[in-house]
Amino acid sequence: MTEIITSDRRMRDIIQLAKTVAQSKATVLIQGESGTGKELMACLVHENSTRAARPFVAINCAAIPENLLESELFGYERGAFTGAVSSKAGKFEFANGGTLLLDEISEMDIRLQAKLLRVIQEGEVDRIGGRKPVPVDVRIIATTNRNLGDCVKEGSFREDLFYRLNVVNLTMPPLRERIGDVRLVSEHYASIFSEKNGKSITGFSAAALAMLESHVWPGNVRELENVIERAVITAAGNVVEDLDIAIERRQISQTLDATAGLGTLGSAAGLHDKSWNPGQTLDDIERSVILEALQYHHGNRTHTAKALGISIRTLRNKLADYRRIGINV
Ligand SMILES: Nc1ncnc2c1ncn2[C@@H]1O[C@H](COP(=O)(O)OP(=O)(O)OP(=O)(O)O)[C@@H](O)[C@H]1O
Ligand SMILES: [Mg+2]
């Protein structure tokens, strides 16, 4: 059973809403920064629905190349393309009667978005090369760490699909906006990792807690979970000390009022004394942060995208934009 650890009012309201809408077949859009618990929330919706005994199928739209994503989602008939030696059902068919999680939906190609919209509207899928549509009964949950409304404005996401998906919107607050959860989540994971590693951790020293609570957590709960796992492993005694907390020093002193996006970007690069100069647009700032992070990671795009909490595809698109304006990346 999915357990979402929180004492935050906003989070509790979101969980309550999620449990209520779970009963319906409504499509749910879960937004939030990387590591805030979007997938966890999707599981919670599924588990609290009448579909709980049926499959929960997840697919990451950013991790799979476009043509493969199409056949993964919709399936194909034998001979539909070179290499299609036998027929294969798609994720929609596998999820029949249950829930399909479309992770990082903003990264789905616009052409596939049209096909997805059709499936949602008609309740049936066309396998690639198939002659007749297959009826499917699937509850769709989509997640994104980008603002999908902005993607619509930019023209990279279909407005009609956005409205279809956004029937219920659950927006996960970043961890830095619910610092009260840091202690709770830390204790939760300390006990899990303590048991897993055969240790008997009983808690945190005051200095260790202070360190955890003053960090801005650009990677949100996932980052905290990783920090706690390492701390539990390195702790010499039964108490996690500040020395065990591996957070980069330069990030610790950052103030907690870092606002969404900018704070995250600034801390990911970790190099800025000043985050804005007169005349700079948000795009300028984003560009300079991305280029700096890329340099920091010696041009490694996978590491850069991960550090910035964006998909590789998003990073690639941005770099392509920069090349168009003459930046050599
Ligand atoms: N409130 C919470 N309580 C306990 N564990 C949590 C909580 N929120 C997130 N986690 C844990 O943090 C990790 C990241 O969560 P999850 O994968 O759901 O995030 P996400 O928003 O889908 O991230 P991404 O955008 O990178 O895919 C998981 O291991 C999850 O179990
Ligand atoms: Mg996720």
CSV table of C-alpha atoms and ligand atoms in Angstrom, one decimal:
chain,number,residue,atom,x,y,z
A,1,MET,CA,0.0,0.0,0.0
A,2,THR,CA,1.4,3.4,-1.0
A,3,GLU,CA,2.4,5.5,1.9
A,4,ILE,CA,2.8,9.3,1.5
A,5,ILE,CA,4.6,10.7,4.5
A,6,THR,CA,3.5,14.3,5.2
A,7,SER,CA,2.2,16.6,7.9
A,8,ASP,CA,1.7,19.5,5.5
A,9,ARG,CA,-1.8,20.9,5.2
A,10,ARG,CA,-1.6,21.4,1.4
A,11,MET,CA,-0.3,17.9,0.9
A,12,ARG,CA,-3.1,16.4,3.0
A,13,ASP,CA,-5.7,18.3,1.0
A,14,ILE,CA,-4.2,16.9,-2.2
A,15,ILE,CA,-4.2,13.4,-0.8
A,16,GLN,CA,-7.8,13.8,0.2
A,17,LEU,CA,-8.7,15.1,-3.2
A,18,ALA,CA,-6.8,12.3,-4.9
A,19,LYS,CA,-8.7,9.7,-2.8
A,20,THR,CA,-12.0,11.3,-3.7
A,21,VAL,CA,-11.5,11.5,-7.4
A,22,ALA,CA,-10.0,8.0,-7.4
A,23,GLN,CA,-13.5,6.7,-7.3
A,24,SER,CA,-14.4,8.3,-10.6
A,25,LYS,CA,-12.9,7.5,-14.0
A,26,ALA,CA,-11.7,11.1,-14.4
A,27,THR,CA,-8.3,11.7,-16.0
A,28,VAL,CA,-5.8,13.1,-13.5
A,29,LEU,CA,-2.9,15.4,-14.3
A,30,ILE,CA,-0.2,15.4,-11.6
A,31,GLN,CA,2.2,18.3,-11.8
A,32,GLY,CA,5.3,19.1,-9.7
A,33,GLU,CA,9.0,19.3,-9.7
A,34,SER,CA,11.1,16.2,-10.1
A,35,GLY,CA,11.1,14.0,-6.9
A,36,THR,CA,8.0,15.5,-5.3
A,37,GLY,CA,6.1,12.2,-5.3
A,38,LYS,CA,4.1,12.4,-8.5
A,39,GLU,CA,4.4,8.7,-9.2
A,40,LEU,CA,3.6,7.9,-5.6
A,41,MET,CA,0.5,10.0,-5.9
A,42,ALA,CA,-0.5,8.1,-9.1
A,43,CYS,CA,-0.2,4.8,-7.3
A,44,LEU,CA,-2.4,6.2,-4.5
A,45,VAL,CA,-5.1,7.1,-7.0
A,46,HIS,CA,-5.0,3.7,-8.6
A,47,GLU,CA,-5.1,1.9,-5.2
A,48,ASN,CA,-8.0,3.9,-4.0
A,49,SER,CA,-10.0,3.3,-7.2
A,50,THR,CA,-12.4,0.5,-8.1
A,51,ARG,CA,-9.7,-0.5,-10.6
A,52,ALA,CA,-7.2,-1.4,-7.8
A,53,ALA,CA,-7.3,-5.1,-8.6
A,54,ARG,CA,-6.6,-4.5,-12.3
A,55,PRO,CA,-3.3,-3.6,-13.8
A,56,PHE,CA,-1.3,-0.4,-13.1
A,57,VAL,CA,0.8,0.2,-16.2
A,58,ALA,CA,3.4,3.0,-16.4
A,59,ILE,CA,5.3,4.4,-19.4
A,60,ASN,CA,7.8,7.2,-19.4
A,61,CYS,CA,7.2,9.4,-22.5
A,62,ALA,CA,10.6,11.1,-22.2
A,63,ALA,CA,12.7,7.9,-22.0
A,64,ILE,CA,11.5,6.2,-25.2
A,65,PRO,CA,12.1,7.4,-28.8
A,66,GLU,CA,9.0,8.7,-30.6
A,67,ASN,CA,8.5,5.8,-33.0
A,68,LEU,CA,9.0,3.2,-30.3
A,69,LEU,CA,6.7,5.1,-27.9
A,70,GLU,CA,3.9,4.8,-30.5
A,71,SER,CA,4.2,1.0,-30.8
A,72,GLU,CA,4.7,0.6,-27.0
A,73,LEU,CA,1.5,2.6,-26.4
A,74,PHE,CA,-0.8,1.4,-29.1
A,75,GLY,CA,0.7,-2.0,-30.1
A,76,TYR,CA,1.1,-3.3,-33.7
A,77,GLU,CA,0.1,-6.0,-36.0
A,78,ARG,CA,2.4,-8.5,-37.6
A,79,GLY,CA,4.1,-7.0,-40.7
A,80,ALA,CA,3.1,-3.4,-39.8
A,81,PHE,CA,6.8,-2.4,-40.2
A,82,THR,CA,10.1,-4.1,-40.7
A,83,GLY,CA,10.8,-6.2,-37.7
A,84,ALA,CA,7.2,-6.6,-36.6
A,85,VAL,CA,7.4,-10.4,-36.9
A,86,SER,CA,4.5,-11.0,-34.6
A,87,SER,CA,1.6,-8.9,-33.3
A,88,LYS,CA,2.0,-7.1,-30.0
A,89,ALA,CA,-0.5,-5.5,-27.7
A,90,GLY,CA,0.3,-1.9,-26.5
A,91,LYS,CA,0.3,-0.5,-23.0
A,92,PHE,CA,-3.3,0.6,-23.4
A,93,GLU,CA,-4.4,-3.0,-23.9
A,94,PHE,CA,-2.3,-4.2,-21.1
A,95,ALA,CA,-3.8,-1.6,-18.8
A,96,ASN,CA,-7.4,-2.6,-19.8
A,97,GLY,CA,-9.7,-2.3,-16.8
A,98,GLY,CA,-7.0,-0.6,-14.9
A,99,THR,CA,-4.8,2.6,-14.9
A,100,LEU,CA,-2.2,3.8,-17.4
A,101,LEU,CA,0.4,6.3,-16.1
A,102,LEU,CA,1.8,8.5,-18.8
A,103,ASP,CA,5.0,9.9,-17.2
A,104,GLU,CA,6.5,13.1,-18.4
A,105,ILE,CA,3.6,13.7,-20.9
A,106,SER,CA,5.0,17.1,-21.9
A,107,GLU,CA,7.8,15.2,-23.8
A,108,MET,CA,5.3,13.4,-26.1
A,109,ASP,CA,5.6,14.3,-29.7
A,110,ILE,CA,2.8,16.5,-31.0
A,111,ARG,CA,1.8,13.9,-33.6
A,112,LEU,CA,1.4,11.2,-31.0
A,113,GLN,CA,-0.5,13.6,-28.9
A,114,ALA,CA,-3.2,13.6,-31.6
A,115,LYS,CA,-3.3,9.9,-31.5
A,116,LEU,CA,-3.6,9.8,-27.8
A,117,LEU,CA,-6.4,12.3,-27.9
A,118,ARG,CA,-8.3,10.1,-30.2
A,119,VAL,CA,-7.9,7.1,-27.9
A,120,ILE,CA,-9.2,9.1,-25.0
A,121,GLN,CA,-12.2,10.4,-26.9
A,122,GLU,CA,-13.1,7.1,-28.6
A,123,GLY,CA,-12.2,4.7,-25.9
A,124,GLU,CA,-10.5,2.5,-28.5
A,125,VAL,CA,-7.0,2.0,-29.8
A,126,ASP,CA,-5.7,1.4,-33.3
A,127,ARG,CA,-2.7,-0.9,-33.3
A,128,ILE,CA,-0.1,0.2,-35.9
A,129,GLY,CA,-1.1,-1.7,-39.1
A,130,GLY,CA,-4.3,-2.9,-37.5
A,131,ARG,CA,-7.5,-3.0,-39.4
A,132,LYS,CA,-10.1,-2.6,-36.7
A,133,PRO,CA,-9.9,-0.6,-33.4
A,134,VAL,CA,-9.7,-2.4,-30.1
A,135,PRO,CA,-12.0,-1.1,-27.3
A,136,VAL,CA,-10.2,-0.3,-24.1
A,137,ASP,CA,-11.4,0.9,-20.7
A,138,VAL,CA,-8.4,2.7,-19.1
A,139,ARG,CA,-8.1,5.4,-16.5
A,140,ILE,CA,-5.3,7.8,-17.5
A,141,ILE,CA,-3.0,9.6,-15.2
A,142,ALA,CA,-0.4,11.9,-16.7
A,143,THR,CA,2.5,13.5,-14.9
A,144,THR,CA,4.7,16.4,-15.8
A,145,ASN,CA,7.5,18.4,-14.2
A,146,ARG,CA,6.9,21.2,-16.6
A,147,ASN,CA,4.0,23.6,-16.5
A,148,LEU,CA,1.7,22.0,-19.2
A,149,GLY,CA,-0.2,25.3,-19.6
A,150,ASP,CA,3.1,26.9,-20.6
A,151,CYS,CA,3.8,24.1,-23.1
A,152,VAL,CA,0.4,24.9,-24.7
A,153,LYS,CA,1.3,28.5,-25.0
A,154,GLU,CA,4.6,27.6,-26.5
A,155,GLY,CA,2.9,25.4,-29.0
A,156,SER,CA,4.6,22.2,-28.0
A,157,PHE,CA,1.4,20.7,-26.4
A,158,ARG,CA,-2.1,20.4,-27.8
A,159,GLU,CA,-4.6,22.6,-26.0
A,160,ASP,CA,-7.5,20.1,-26.6
A,161,LEU,CA,-5.4,17.3,-25.1
A,162,PHE,CA,-4.4,19.5,-22.2
A,163,TYR,CA,-8.0,20.0,-21.3
A,164,ARG,CA,-8.8,16.3,-21.6
A,165,LEU,CA,-6.0,15.4,-19.2
A,166,ASN,CA,-6.5,18.3,-16.8
A,167,VAL,CA,-9.9,17.2,-15.6
A,168,VAL,CA,-8.5,16.9,-12.1
A,169,ASN,CA,-5.2,18.7,-11.4
A,170,LEU,CA,-3.0,17.7,-8.5
A,171,THR,CA,0.0,19.9,-8.0
A,172,MET,CA,2.7,18.6,-5.7
A,173,PRO,CA,4.4,21.3,-3.6
A,174,PRO,CA,8.2,21.3,-3.7
A,175,LEU,CA,9.8,20.0,-0.4
A,176,ARG,CA,11.3,23.5,0.3
A,177,GLU,CA,7.7,24.7,0.7
A,178,ARG,CA,6.9,22.1,3.3
A,179,ILE,CA,10.1,22.0,5.4
A,180,GLY,CA,8.1,20.5,8.2
A,181,ASP,CA,8.0,17.3,6.2
A,182,VAL,CA,11.8,17.1,6.1
A,183,ARG,CA,12.1,15.6,9.6
A,184,LEU,CA,9.2,13.3,9.1
A,185,VAL,CA,10.4,11.9,5.8
A,186,SER,CA,14.0,11.7,7.2
A,187,GLU,CA,12.9,9.6,10.1
A,188,HIS,CA,10.7,7.4,7.9
A,189,TYR,CA,13.6,6.6,5.6
A,190,ALA,CA,16.2,6.4,8.4
A,191,SER,CA,14.1,3.5,9.9
A,192,ILE,CA,13.7,1.8,6.5
A,193,PHE,CA,17.4,2.0,5.6
A,194,SER,CA,18.5,1.2,9.1
A,195,GLU,CA,16.6,-2.1,8.9
A,196,LYS,CA,17.8,-2.8,5.4
A,197,ASN,CA,21.4,-2.3,6.4
A,198,GLY,CA,21.2,-4.2,9.7
A,199,LYS,CA,21.8,-1.0,11.7
A,200,SER,CA,19.9,0.4,14.7
A,201,ILE,CA,19.6,4.1,14.0
A,202,THR,CA,17.4,5.8,16.6
A,203,GLY,CA,17.4,9.4,15.3
A,204,PHE,CA,19.3,12.5,14.2
A,205,SER,CA,21.6,14.9,16.1
A,206,ALA,CA,20.3,18.4,16.4
A,207,ALA,CA,23.1,19.6,14.0
A,208,ALA,CA,22.2,17.0,11.4
A,209,LEU,CA,18.5,18.0,11.6
A,210,ALA,CA,19.4,21.6,11.2
A,211,MET,CA,21.4,20.8,8.2
A,212,LEU,CA,18.6,18.9,6.6
A,213,GLU,CA,16.0,21.5,7.4
A,214,SER,CA,18.1,24.4,6.0
A,215,HIS,CA,18.7,22.8,2.6
A,216,VAL,CA,16.5,23.9,-0.4
A,217,TRP,CA,16.2,20.3,-1.8
A,218,PRO,CA,16.2,20.9,-5.6
A,219,GLY,CA,15.7,17.2,-6.0
A,220,ASN,CA,12.9,17.2,-3.5
A,221,VAL,CA,12.0,13.9,-1.6
A,222,ARG,CA,14.1,11.8,-3.9
A,223,GLU,CA,17.2,13.8,-3.0
A,224,LEU,CA,16.4,13.6,0.7
A,225,GLU,CA,15.8,9.8,0.5
A,226,ASN,CA,19.3,9.4,-1.1
A,227,VAL,CA,20.9,11.6,1.4
A,228,ILE,CA,19.3,9.7,4.3
A,229,GLU,CA,20.3,6.3,2.8
A,230,ARG,CA,23.9,7.4,2.6
A,231,ALA,CA,23.8,9.0,6.1
A,232,VAL,CA,22.4,5.8,7.6
A,233,ILE,CA,25.2,3.7,6.0
A,234,THR,CA,28.0,6.0,7.1
A,235,ALA,CA,26.7,6.7,10.6
A,236,ALA,CA,29.2,5.2,13.2
A,237,GLY,CA,26.8,5.1,16.1
A,238,ASN,CA,23.0,4.9,16.5
A,239,VAL,CA,22.5,8.6,15.8
A,240,VAL,CA,23.0,10.2,12.4
A,241,GLU,CA,25.4,13.1,12.9
A,242,ASP,CA,25.9,16.2,10.7
A,243,LEU,CA,29.1,14.7,9.3
A,244,ASP,CA,27.0,11.9,7.8
A,245,ILE,CA,24.8,14.3,5.8
A,246,ALA,CA,26.3,14.7,2.4
A,247,ILE,CA,24.9,17.9,1.1
A,248,GLU,CA,27.2,20.2,-0.8
A,249,ARG,CA,28.3,23.0,1.5
A,250,ARG,CA,27.6,25.8,-0.9
A,251,GLN,CA,24.0,24.8,-1.2
A,252,ILE,CA,23.4,24.7,2.5
A,253,SER,CA,23.7,28.4,3.0
A,254,GLN,CA,21.1,29.2,0.4
A,255,THR,CA,18.1,30.9,1.8
A,256,LEU,CA,14.8,29.0,1.9
A,257,ASP,CA,12.9,31.7,0.1
A,258,ALA,CA,14.3,30.5,-3.2
A,259,THR,CA,11.2,30.7,-5.4
A,260,ALA,CA,10.0,27.9,-7.7
A,261,GLY,CA,12.2,27.3,-10.7
A,262,LEU,CA,14.8,30.0,-10.2
A,263,GLY,CA,15.8,28.7,-6.8
A,264,THR,CA,16.1,25.2,-8.2
A,265,LEU,CA,18.0,26.3,-11.2
A,266,GLY,CA,20.3,28.5,-9.2
A,267,SER,CA,21.1,25.8,-6.7
A,268,ALA,CA,21.6,23.1,-9.3
A,269,ALA,CA,24.4,25.2,-10.8
A,270,GLY,CA,25.3,26.2,-7.3
A,271,LEU,CA,27.5,29.0,-8.6
A,272,HIS,CA,25.5,32.2,-8.5
A,273,ASP,CA,26.0,35.0,-6.0
A,274,LYS,CA,23.5,37.0,-7.9
A,275,SER,CA,20.6,35.5,-9.8
A,276,TRP,CA,19.3,38.4,-11.7
A,277,ASN,CA,20.8,41.4,-13.4
A,278,PRO,CA,18.9,44.4,-14.9
A,279,GLY,CA,17.9,43.7,-18.5
A,280,GLN,CA,17.9,39.9,-18.1
A,281,THR,CA,14.9,37.9,-19.0
A,282,LEU,CA,14.0,34.6,-17.4
A,283,ASP,CA,15.1,32.9,-20.7
A,284,ASP,CA,18.5,34.5,-20.4
A,285,ILE,CA,18.9,33.3,-16.8
A,286,GLU,CA,17.7,29.8,-17.7
A,287,ARG,CA,20.2,29.7,-20.6
A,288,SER,CA,23.1,30.8,-18.5
A,289,VAL,CA,22.3,28.3,-15.8
A,290,ILE,CA,21.9,25.5,-18.3
A,291,LEU,CA,25.2,26.3,-20.0
A,292,GLU,CA,27.0,26.6,-16.7
A,293,ALA,CA,25.6,23.2,-15.6
A,294,LEU,CA,26.6,21.7,-18.9
A,295,GLN,CA,30.1,23.0,-18.4
A,296,TYR,CA,30.2,21.7,-14.8
A,297,HIS,CA,29.3,18.3,-16.1
A,298,HIS,CA,31.9,18.4,-18.8
A,299,GLY,CA,29.3,18.5,-21.6
A,300,ASN,CA,27.6,15.3,-20.3
A,301,ARG,CA,24.0,15.8,-21.2
A,302,THR,CA,22.6,13.0,-19.2
A,303,HIS,CA,24.2,14.2,-16.0
A,304,THR,CA,23.3,17.8,-16.8
A,305,ALA,CA,19.6,17.0,-17.4
A,306,LYS,CA,19.5,15.0,-14.2
A,307,ALA,CA,21.1,17.7,-12.1
A,308,LEU,CA,18.7,20.3,-13.5
A,309,GLY,CA,15.7,18.0,-13.0
A,310,ILE,CA,14.7,18.1,-16.7
A,311,SER,CA,14.5,15.4,-19.3
A,312,ILE,CA,17.3,14.8,-21.7
A,313,ARG,CA,14.8,15.6,-24.5
A,314,THR,CA,14.0,19.0,-23.0
A,315,LEU,CA,17.7,19.7,-22.6
A,316,ARG,CA,18.4,18.6,-26.2
A,317,ASN,CA,15.6,20.9,-27.4
A,318,LYS,CA,16.9,23.9,-25.5
A,319,LEU,CA,20.5,23.3,-26.8
A,320,ALA,CA,19.1,23.2,-30.3
A,321,ASP,CA,17.4,26.6,-29.7
A,322,TYR,CA,20.7,28.0,-28.4
A,323,ARG,CA,22.5,26.7,-31.6
A,324,ARG,CA,19.9,28.5,-33.6
A,325,ILE,CA,20.9,31.8,-32.0
A,326,GLY,CA,24.5,31.1,-32.7
A,327,ILE,CA,25.7,29.6,-29.4
A,328,ASN,CA,28.1,26.8,-30.1
A,329,VAL,CA,26.9,23.9,-27.9
B,1,LIG,N1,5.7,12.1,0.8
B,1,LIG,C1,6.6,11.1,0.5
B,1,LIG,N2,6.7,10.2,1.5
B,1,LIG,C2,7.6,9.1,1.3
B,1,LIG,N3,8.3,9.0,0.2
B,1,LIG,C3,8.2,9.9,-0.8
B,1,LIG,C4,7.3,11.0,-0.7
B,1,LIG,N4,7.4,11.7,-1.8
B,1,LIG,C5,8.3,11.1,-2.6
B,1,LIG,N5,8.8,10.0,-2.0
B,1,LIG,C6,9.8,9.1,-2.5
B,1,LIG,O1,10.7,9.9,-3.3
B,1,LIG,C7,11.1,9.2,-4.5
B,1,LIG,C8,10.6,10.0,-5.7
B,1,LIG,O2,9.2,10.0,-5.8
B,1,LIG,P1,8.4,9.9,-7.2
B,1,LIG,O3,9.1,9.0,-8.1
B,1,LIG,O4,7.0,9.7,-6.9
B,1,LIG,O5,8.7,11.4,-7.7
B,1,LIG,P2,8.3,12.1,-9.1
B,1,LIG,O6,7.6,13.3,-8.8
B,1,LIG,O7,7.5,11.1,-9.9
B,1,LIG,O8,9.7,12.3,-9.7
B,1,LIG,P3,10.2,12.5,-11.3
B,1,LIG,O9,9.6,13.8,-11.8
B,1,LIG,O10,11.7,12.7,-11.2
B,1,LIG,O11,9.7,11.3,-12.0
B,1,LIG,C9,10.4,7.8,-4.4
B,1,LIG,O12,11.3,6.9,-3.9
B,1,LIG,C10,9.2,8.0,-3.5
B,1,LIG,O13,8.9,6.8,-2.9
B,2,MG,MG,8.1,10.2,-11.8
